[in-house]
Coordinates of C-alpha atoms and ligand atoms in Angstrom, one line a residue:
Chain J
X1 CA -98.4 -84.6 -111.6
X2 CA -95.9 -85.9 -108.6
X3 CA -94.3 -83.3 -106.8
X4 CA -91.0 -84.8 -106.4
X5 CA -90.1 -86.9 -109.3
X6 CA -86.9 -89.0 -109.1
X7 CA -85.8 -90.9 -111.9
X8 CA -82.9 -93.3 -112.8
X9 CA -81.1 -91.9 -109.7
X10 CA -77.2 -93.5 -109.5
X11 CA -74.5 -92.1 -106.8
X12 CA -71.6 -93.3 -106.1
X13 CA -68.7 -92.1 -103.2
X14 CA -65.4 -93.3 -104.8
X15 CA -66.1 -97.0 -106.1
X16 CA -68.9 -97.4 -103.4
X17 CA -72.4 -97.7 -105.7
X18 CA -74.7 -96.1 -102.4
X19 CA -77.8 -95.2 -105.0
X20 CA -78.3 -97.8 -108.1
X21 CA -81.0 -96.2 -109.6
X22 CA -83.8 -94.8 -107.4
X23 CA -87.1 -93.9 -108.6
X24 CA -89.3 -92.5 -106.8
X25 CA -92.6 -90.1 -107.0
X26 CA -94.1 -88.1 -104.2
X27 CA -97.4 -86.6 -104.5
X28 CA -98.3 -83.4 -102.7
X29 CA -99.2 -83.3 -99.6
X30 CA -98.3 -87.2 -99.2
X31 CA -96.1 -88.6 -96.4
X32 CA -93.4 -90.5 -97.4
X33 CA -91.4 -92.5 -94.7
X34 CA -88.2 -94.2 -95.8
X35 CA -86.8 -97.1 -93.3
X36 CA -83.7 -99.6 -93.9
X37 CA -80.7 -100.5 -92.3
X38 CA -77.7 -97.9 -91.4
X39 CA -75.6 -97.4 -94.6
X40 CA -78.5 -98.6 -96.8
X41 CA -78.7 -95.1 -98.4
X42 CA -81.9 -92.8 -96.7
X43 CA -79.4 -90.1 -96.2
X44 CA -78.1 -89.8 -99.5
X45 CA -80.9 -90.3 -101.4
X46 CA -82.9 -87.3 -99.0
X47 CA -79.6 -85.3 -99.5
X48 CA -79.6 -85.7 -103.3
X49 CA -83.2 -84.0 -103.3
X50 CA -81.8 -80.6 -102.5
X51 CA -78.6 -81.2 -103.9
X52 CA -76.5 -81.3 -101.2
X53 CA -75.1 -84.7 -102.6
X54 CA -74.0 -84.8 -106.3
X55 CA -75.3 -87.7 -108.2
X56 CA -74.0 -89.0 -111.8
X57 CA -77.2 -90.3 -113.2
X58 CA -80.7 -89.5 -112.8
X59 CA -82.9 -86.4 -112.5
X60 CA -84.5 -85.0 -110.0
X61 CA -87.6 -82.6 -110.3
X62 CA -89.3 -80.9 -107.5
X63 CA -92.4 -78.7 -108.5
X64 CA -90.5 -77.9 -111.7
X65 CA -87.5 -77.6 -110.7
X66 CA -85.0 -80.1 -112.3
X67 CA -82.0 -80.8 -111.0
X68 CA -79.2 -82.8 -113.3
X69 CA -76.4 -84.2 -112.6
X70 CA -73.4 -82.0 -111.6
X71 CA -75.9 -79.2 -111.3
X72 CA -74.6 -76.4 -109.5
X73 CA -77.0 -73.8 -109.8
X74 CA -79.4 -75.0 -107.1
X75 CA -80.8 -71.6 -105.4
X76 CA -84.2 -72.3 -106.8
X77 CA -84.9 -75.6 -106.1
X78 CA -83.5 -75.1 -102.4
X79 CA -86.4 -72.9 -102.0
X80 CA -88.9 -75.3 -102.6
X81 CA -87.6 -78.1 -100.8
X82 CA -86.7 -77.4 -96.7
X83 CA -84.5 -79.9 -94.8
X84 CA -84.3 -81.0 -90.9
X85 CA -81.3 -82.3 -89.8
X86 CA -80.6 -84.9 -87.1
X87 CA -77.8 -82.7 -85.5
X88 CA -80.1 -79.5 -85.4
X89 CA -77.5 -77.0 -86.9
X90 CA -79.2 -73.8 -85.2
X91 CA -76.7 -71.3 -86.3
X92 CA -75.5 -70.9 -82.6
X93 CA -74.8 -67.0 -83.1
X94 CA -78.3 -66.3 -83.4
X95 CA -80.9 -66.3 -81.7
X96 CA -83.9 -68.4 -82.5
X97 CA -86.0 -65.4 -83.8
X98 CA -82.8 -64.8 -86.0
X99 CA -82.5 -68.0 -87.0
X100 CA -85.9 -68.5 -88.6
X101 CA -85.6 -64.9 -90.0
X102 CA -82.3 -65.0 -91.6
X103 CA -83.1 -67.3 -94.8
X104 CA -86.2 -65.2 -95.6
X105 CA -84.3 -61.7 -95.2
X106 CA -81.0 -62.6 -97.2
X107 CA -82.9 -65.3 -100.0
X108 CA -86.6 -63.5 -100.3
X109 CA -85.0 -60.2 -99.5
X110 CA -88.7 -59.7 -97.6
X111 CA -88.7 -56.6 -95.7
X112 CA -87.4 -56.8 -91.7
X113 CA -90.6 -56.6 -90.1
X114 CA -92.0 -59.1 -92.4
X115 CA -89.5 -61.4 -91.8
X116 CA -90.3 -61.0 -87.9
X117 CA -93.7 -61.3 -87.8
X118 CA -92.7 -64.9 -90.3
X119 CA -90.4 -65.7 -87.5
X120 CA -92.8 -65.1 -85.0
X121 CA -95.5 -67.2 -86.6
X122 CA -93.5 -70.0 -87.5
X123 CA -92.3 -70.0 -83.8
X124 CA -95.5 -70.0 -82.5
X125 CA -96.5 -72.8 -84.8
X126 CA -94.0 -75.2 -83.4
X127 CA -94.6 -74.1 -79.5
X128 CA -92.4 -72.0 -78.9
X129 CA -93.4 -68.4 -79.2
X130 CA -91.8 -67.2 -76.1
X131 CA -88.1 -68.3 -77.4
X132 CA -87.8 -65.6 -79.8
X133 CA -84.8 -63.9 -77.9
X134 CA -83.1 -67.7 -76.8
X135 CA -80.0 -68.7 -78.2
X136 CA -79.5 -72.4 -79.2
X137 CA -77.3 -73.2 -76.1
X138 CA -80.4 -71.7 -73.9
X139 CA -82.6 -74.5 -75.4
X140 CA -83.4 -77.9 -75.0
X141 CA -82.3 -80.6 -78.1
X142 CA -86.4 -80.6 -78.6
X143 CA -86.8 -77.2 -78.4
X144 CA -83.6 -76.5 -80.9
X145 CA -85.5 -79.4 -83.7
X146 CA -88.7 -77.5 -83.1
X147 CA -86.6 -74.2 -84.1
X148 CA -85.0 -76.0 -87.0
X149 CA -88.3 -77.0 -88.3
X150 CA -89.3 -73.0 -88.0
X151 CA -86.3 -72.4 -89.8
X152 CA -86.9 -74.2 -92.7
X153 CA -90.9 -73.6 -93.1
X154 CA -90.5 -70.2 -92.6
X155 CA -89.3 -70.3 -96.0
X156 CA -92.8 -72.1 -97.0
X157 CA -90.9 -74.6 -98.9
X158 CA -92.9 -77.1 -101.1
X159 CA -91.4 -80.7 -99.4
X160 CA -90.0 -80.7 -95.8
X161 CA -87.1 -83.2 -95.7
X162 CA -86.3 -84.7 -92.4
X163 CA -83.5 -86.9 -91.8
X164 CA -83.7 -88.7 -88.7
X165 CA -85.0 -85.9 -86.8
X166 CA -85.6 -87.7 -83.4
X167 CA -82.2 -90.0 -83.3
X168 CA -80.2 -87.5 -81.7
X169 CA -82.8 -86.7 -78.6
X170 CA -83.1 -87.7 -74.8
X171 CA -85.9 -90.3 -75.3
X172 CA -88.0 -88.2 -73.4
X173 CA -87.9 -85.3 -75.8
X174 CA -89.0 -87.5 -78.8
X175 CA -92.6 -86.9 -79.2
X176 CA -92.7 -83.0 -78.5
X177 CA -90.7 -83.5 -82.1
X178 CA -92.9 -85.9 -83.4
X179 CA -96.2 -84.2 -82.4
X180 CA -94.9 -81.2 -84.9
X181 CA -94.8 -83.3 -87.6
X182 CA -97.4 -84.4 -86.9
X183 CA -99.3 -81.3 -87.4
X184 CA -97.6 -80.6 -90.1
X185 CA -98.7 -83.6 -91.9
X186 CA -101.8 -83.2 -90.9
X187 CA -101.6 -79.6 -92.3
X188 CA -101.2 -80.9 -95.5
X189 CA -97.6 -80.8 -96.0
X190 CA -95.3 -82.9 -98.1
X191 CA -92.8 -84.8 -96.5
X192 CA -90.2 -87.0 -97.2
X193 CA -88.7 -88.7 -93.3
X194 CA -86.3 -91.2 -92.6
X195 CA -87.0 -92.3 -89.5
X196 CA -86.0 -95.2 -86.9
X197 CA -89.4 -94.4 -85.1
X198 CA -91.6 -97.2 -87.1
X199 CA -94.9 -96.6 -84.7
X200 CA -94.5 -92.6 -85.9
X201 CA -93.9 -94.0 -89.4
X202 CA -97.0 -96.3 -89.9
X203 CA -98.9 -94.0 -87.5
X204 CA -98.3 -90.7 -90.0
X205 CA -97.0 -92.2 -93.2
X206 CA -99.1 -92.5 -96.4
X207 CA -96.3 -94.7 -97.8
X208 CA -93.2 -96.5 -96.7
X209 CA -90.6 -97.0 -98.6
X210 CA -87.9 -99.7 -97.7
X211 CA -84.8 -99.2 -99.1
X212 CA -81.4 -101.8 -98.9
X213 CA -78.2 -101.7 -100.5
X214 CA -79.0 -98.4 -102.1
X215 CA -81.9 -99.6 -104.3
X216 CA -85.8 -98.7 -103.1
X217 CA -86.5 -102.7 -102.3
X218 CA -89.9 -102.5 -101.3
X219 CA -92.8 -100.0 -100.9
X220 CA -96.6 -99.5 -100.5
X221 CA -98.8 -98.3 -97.8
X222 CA -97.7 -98.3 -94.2
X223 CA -99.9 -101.7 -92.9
X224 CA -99.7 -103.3 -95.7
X225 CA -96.1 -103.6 -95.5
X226 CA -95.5 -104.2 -92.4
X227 CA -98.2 -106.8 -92.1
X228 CA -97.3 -108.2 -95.1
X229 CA -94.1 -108.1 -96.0
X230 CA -92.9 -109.7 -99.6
X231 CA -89.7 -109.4 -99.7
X232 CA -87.2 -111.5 -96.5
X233 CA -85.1 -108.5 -96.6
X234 CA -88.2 -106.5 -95.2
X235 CA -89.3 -109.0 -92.8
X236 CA -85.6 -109.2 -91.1
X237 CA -85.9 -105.5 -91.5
X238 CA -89.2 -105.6 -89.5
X239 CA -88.4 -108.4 -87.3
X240 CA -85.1 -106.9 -85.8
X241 CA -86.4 -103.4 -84.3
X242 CA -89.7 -105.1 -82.6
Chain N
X1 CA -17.9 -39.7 -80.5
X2 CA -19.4 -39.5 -76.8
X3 CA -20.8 -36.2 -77.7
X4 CA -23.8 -38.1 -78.2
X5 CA -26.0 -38.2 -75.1
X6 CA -28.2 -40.5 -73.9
X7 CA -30.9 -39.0 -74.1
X8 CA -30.6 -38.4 -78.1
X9 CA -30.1 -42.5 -77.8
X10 CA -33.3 -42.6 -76.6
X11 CA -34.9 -39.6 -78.8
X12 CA -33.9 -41.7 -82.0
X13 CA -35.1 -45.4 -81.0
X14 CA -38.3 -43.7 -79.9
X15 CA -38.6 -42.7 -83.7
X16 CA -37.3 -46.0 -85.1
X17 CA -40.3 -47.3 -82.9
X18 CA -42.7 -45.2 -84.7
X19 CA -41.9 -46.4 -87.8
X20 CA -41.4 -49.5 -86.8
X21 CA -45.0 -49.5 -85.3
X22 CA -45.9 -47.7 -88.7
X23 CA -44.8 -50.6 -90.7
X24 CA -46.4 -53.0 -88.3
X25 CA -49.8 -51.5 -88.9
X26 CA -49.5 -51.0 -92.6
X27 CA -48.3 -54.7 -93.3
X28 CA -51.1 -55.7 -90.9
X29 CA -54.0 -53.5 -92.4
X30 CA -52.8 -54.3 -96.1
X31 CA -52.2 -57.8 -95.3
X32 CA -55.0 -58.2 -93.4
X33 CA -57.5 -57.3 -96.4
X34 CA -55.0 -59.3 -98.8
X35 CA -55.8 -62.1 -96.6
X36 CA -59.0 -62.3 -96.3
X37 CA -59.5 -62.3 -100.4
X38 CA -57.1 -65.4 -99.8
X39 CA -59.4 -67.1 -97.3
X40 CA -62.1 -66.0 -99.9
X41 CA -60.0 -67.9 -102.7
X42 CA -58.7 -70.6 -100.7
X43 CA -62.2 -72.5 -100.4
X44 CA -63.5 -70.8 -103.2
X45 CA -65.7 -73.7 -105.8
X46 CA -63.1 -72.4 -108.6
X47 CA -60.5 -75.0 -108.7
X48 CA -57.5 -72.8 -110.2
X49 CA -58.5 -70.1 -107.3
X50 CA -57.9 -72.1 -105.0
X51 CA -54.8 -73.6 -106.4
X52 CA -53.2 -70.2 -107.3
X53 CA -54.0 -68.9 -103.5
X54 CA -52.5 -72.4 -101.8
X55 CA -49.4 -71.8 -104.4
X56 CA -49.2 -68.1 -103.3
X57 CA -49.4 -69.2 -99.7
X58 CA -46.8 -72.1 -100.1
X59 CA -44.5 -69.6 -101.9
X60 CA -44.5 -67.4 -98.9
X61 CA -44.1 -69.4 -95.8
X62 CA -42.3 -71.2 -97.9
X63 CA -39.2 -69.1 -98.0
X64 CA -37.5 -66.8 -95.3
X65 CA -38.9 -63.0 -95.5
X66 CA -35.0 -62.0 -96.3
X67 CA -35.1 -63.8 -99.2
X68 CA -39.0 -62.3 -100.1
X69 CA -37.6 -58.7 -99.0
X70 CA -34.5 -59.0 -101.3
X71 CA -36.4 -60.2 -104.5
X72 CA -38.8 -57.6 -103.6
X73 CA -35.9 -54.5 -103.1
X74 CA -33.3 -56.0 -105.6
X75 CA -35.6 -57.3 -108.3
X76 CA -37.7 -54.2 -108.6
X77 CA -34.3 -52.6 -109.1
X78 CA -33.7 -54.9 -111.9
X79 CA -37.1 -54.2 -114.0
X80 CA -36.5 -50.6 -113.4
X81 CA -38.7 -50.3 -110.9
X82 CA -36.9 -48.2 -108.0
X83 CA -38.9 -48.9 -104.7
X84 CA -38.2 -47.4 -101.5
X85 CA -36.6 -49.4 -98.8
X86 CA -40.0 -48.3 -96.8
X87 CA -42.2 -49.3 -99.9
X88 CA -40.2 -52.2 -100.3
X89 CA -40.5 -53.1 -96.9
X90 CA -44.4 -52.5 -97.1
X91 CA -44.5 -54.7 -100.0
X92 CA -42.8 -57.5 -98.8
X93 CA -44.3 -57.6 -95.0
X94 CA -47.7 -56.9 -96.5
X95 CA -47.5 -60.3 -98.7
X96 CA -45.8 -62.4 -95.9
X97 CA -48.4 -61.3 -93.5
X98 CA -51.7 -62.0 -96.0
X99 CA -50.3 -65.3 -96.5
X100 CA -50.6 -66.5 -92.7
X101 CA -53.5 -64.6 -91.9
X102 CA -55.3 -66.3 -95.0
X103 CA -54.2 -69.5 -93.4
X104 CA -54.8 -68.5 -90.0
X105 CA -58.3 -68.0 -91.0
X106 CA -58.9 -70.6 -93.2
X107 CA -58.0 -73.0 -90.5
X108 CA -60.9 -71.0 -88.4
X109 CA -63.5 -71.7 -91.2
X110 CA -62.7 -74.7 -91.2
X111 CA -63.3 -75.6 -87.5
X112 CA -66.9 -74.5 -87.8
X113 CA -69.0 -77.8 -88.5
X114 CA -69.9 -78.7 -91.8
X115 CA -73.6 -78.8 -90.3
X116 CA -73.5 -75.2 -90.6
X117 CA -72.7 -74.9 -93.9
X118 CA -75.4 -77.6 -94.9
X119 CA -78.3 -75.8 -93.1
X120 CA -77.7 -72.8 -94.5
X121 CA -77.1 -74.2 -98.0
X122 CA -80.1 -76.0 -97.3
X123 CA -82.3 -72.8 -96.5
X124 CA -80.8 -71.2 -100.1
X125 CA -78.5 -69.2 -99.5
X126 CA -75.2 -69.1 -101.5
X127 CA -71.5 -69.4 -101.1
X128 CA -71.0 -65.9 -100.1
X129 CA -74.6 -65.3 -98.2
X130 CA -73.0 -67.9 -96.0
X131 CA -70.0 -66.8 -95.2
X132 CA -71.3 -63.9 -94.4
X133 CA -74.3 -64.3 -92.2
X134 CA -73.4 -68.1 -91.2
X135 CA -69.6 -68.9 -91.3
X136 CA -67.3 -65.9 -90.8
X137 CA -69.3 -64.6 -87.6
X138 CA -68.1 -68.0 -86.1
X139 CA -64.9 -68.2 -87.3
X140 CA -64.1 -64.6 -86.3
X141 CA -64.4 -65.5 -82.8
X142 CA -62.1 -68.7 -83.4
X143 CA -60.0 -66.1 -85.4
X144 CA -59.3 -62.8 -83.0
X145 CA -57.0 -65.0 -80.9
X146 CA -54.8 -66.4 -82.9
X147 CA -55.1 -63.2 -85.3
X148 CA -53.8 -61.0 -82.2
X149 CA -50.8 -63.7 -81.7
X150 CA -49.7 -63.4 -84.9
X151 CA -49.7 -59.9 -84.9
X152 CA -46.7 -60.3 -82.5
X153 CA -44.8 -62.4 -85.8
X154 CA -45.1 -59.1 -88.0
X155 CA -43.5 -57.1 -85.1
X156 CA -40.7 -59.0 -84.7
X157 CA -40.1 -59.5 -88.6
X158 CA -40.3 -55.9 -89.2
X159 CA -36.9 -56.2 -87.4
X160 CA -35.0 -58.3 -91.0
X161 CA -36.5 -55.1 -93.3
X162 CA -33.6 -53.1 -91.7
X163 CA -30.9 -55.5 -94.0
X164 CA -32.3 -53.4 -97.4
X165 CA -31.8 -50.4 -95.6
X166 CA -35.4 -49.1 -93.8
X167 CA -34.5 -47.3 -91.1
X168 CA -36.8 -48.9 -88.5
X169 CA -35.8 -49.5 -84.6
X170 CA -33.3 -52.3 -85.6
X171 CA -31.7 -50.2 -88.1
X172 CA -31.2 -46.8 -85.6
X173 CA -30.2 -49.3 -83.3
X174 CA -26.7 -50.5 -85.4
X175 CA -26.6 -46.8 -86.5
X176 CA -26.3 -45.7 -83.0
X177 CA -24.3 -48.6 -82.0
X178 CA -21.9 -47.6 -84.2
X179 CA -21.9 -43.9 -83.5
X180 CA -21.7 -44.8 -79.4
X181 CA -19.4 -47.4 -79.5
X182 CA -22.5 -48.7 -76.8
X183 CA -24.1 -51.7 -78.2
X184 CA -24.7 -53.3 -75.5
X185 CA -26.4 -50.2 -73.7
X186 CA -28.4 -49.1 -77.6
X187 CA -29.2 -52.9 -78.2
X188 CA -30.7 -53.5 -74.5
X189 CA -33.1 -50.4 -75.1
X190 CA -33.6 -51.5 -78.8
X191 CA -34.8 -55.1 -77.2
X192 CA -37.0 -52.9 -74.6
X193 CA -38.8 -51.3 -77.3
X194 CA -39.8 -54.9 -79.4
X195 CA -40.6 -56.1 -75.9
X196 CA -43.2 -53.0 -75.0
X197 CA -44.2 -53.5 -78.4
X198 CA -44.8 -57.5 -78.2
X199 CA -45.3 -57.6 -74.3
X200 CA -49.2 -56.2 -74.5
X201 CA -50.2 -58.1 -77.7
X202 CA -49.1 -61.4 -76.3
X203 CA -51.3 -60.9 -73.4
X204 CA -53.9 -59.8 -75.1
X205 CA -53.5 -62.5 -77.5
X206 CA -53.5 -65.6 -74.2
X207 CA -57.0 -63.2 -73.0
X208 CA -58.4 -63.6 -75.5
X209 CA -57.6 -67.3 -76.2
X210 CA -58.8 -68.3 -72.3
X211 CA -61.7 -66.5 -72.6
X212 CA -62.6 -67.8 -76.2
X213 CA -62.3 -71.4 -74.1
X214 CA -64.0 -70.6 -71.1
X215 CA -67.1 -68.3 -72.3
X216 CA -69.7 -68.9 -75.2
X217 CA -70.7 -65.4 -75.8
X218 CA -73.3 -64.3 -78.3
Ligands
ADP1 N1 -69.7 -88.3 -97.3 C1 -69.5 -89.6 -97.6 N2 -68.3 -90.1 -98.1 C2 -68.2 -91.4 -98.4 N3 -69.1 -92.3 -98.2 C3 -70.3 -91.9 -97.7 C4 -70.5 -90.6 -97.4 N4 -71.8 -90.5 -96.9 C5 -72.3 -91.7 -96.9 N5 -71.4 -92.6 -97.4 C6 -71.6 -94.0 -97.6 O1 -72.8 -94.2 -98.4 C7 -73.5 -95.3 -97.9 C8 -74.9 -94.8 -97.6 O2 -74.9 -94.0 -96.5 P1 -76.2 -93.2 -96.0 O3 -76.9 -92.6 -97.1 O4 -75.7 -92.2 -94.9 O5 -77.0 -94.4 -95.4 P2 -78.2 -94.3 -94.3 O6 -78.7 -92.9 -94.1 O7 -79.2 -95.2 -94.9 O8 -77.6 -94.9 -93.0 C9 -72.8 -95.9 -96.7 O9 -72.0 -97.0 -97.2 C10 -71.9 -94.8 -96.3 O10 -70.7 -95.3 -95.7
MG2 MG1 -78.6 -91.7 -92.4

């Protein structure tokens, strides 16, 4: 059985239809990468799978977890599904040991030293086991990603979501990010990526998944797709970031 | 009546700055934890909550603390409920000062980016877990300034509980007025005493704002 299951998916922000009925399965340990144009609806649709969109029609499952619409207990799905943002948002109070520890302590309620040696292994896992003590400010925008991505496995979620992870970096910081993934995928671990980096995406995707004006247009594996494109939309798509 | 000397001038505004100081505190403790349950209730999920705590909040910036501090000492009256001017007093700063901290503070929660609340909602935690590990540690250092400044407001209106009859600084002040036929000499040293009440907070208050700006402290 998939382990994100999205069915029938419809959102809407006032009388703006952004999702018109996504569906869309993810096995484990498959990498999904989902391209389009800006506005075409990635975000929303990687937001809706931890429910930090709402969404009128659909259902979402996630290793069990269903999510409905106008759900609003989400506490156990969140922990099965862990989400990168393309700002960062390292809680800039803490350092980056406490950042990776803090979900674990308060959610899990896993006892300190657990949670440290977590942090510390989650750290080391993205490069950067000597940062324990840094705060966010005291760290590069590659270095404060890699610490996000610690953040969010160190609660061993089920599906990473990562939502433009790379946009907001000094080119030159881009593939110490992408190299994490990377691993991660490599690792075994589901994820679900929007990215603008279509090299990365063929490279590391198992599938790609086009999506315009809020509907999933086109999708299939990596080369095939961008070899072959069927649909014009795709081939514009393709044709205006080479 | 010049057989009262200058020095018992002084001896009774000292005391009327006690308990204008005491009034100060307790309206800023009491109000203090009244406002936070506000902030708490101002961006609660619960719709009415938060309705009833902007309601609340409009009500009392709203309307001139007289007019609270008469409903408060005069209505009580009328229910059969006799307050103290002092309680009365208490009563009425207490709910004039929990509604501007509340919005003080919401305003501070409010400036810390909506990232933070996402990647901590996104790591599980819930509505309280993040205003307590995630939000309010930020917003507190937004807060202290501000917070302090305002501090200066409850001073100063501690000044109109006098009109229902608490015998604060402003109040010994017109007593001794009267008694010295010297109100320009009582009201001077009355204005002296809000001062080196309001002179140190305000400073503290602009420290504490140019440092907020200049430093980003852990
Ligand atoms: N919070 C929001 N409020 C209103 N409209 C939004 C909001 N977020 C996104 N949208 C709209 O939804 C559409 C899809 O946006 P988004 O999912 O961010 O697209 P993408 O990530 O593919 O660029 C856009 O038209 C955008 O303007
Ligand atoms: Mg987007």
């Amino acid at each position: 059985m998939a382990l994100v299951r999205i069915d029938g998916l419809h959102k809407h922000f006032g009388s703006n239809h952004v999702l018109k009925g996504i569906n869309l399965k993810v096995e484990r340990g498959e990498v999904v990468a989902l391209i389009g144009r800006s506005g075409s609806g990635k975000s929303t649709l990687l937001r809706s799978i931890n429910g930090l969109e709402r969404f009128e029609d659909g259902l979402i499952e996630v290793d069990g977890e269903r999510l409905h619409a106008g759900q609003t207990n989400l506490r156990d799905l969140r922990q099965k599904v862990g989400m990168v943002f393309q700002q960062f948002n390292l809680f800039p109070h803490l350092s980056a040991g406490q950042n990776v520890m803090l979900a674990p302590e308060v959610v899990k309620k896993l006892p300190k030293a657990e949670c440290e040696s977590i942090a510390r292994a989650m750290l080391a896992k993205v490069g950067l086991a000597e940062k324990f003590d840094a705060y966010p400010d005291q760290l590069s925008g590659g270095q404060q990603q890699r610490v996000a991505i610690a953040r969010a496995l160190a609660m061993q979620p089920q599906v990473l979501l990562c939502d433009e992870i790379t946009s907001a970096l000094d080119p030159e910081l881009v593939s110490e990010v992408l190299a994490v993934v990377k691993t991660l995928a490599a690792e075994g671990m589901t994820l679900v990526m929007v990215t603008h980096e279509m090299r990365f995406a063929r490279e590391v995707g198992d599938t790609l998944v086009f999506m315009h004006e809020g509907r999933i247009h086109e999708s299939g594996a990596p080369d095939t797709l961008f070899t072959r494109p069927r649909t014009p939309e795709l081939a514009n798509f393709i044709g205006s970031i080479h | 009546m010049n057989d009262i000397s200058t020095w018992d001038v002084v001896r009774n505004l000292l005391d009327g700055v006690l308990w204008t100081l005491g009034l100060s505190l307790t309206a800023f403790v009491l109000g203090g934890l009244t406002g936070l349950a506000l902030l708490f209730a101002r961006i609660a999920s619960t719709a009415w909550l938060r309705k009833l705590a902007k309601a609340y909040i409009e009500v009392f910036q709203g309307t001139p603390l007289l007019m609270q501090l008469f409903i408060i000492f005069f209505g009580s009256s009328l229910i059969g409920l006799e307050l103290s001017p002092w309680l009365a007093a208490a009563l009425g700063l207490t709910l004039f000062t929990s509604a501007y901290l509340g919005e003080i503070w919401r305003g501070c929660v409010e400036s810390v980016p909506k990232g933070q609340w996402e990647a901590s909602a996104s790591l599980a935690l819930s509505h309280f877990e993040q205003m307590r590990y995630v939000i309010l540690p930020q917003a507190l250092k937004i807060a202290i300034a501000p917070t302090v400044g305002f501090s200066v407001q409850v001073v100063k209106g501690t000044a109109v509980t006098s009109i229902i009859g608490f015998v604060e600084l402003t109040k010994t002040g017109s007593m001794l007025a009267n008694a010295t036929y010297q109100p320009f000499l009582v009201f001077g040293l009355v204005a002296l005493g809000y001062f080196a009440l309001c002179y140190p907070l305000s400073v503290f208050s602009r420290r504490l704002e140019r440092s907020a700006h200049g430093t980003r402290a852990h």
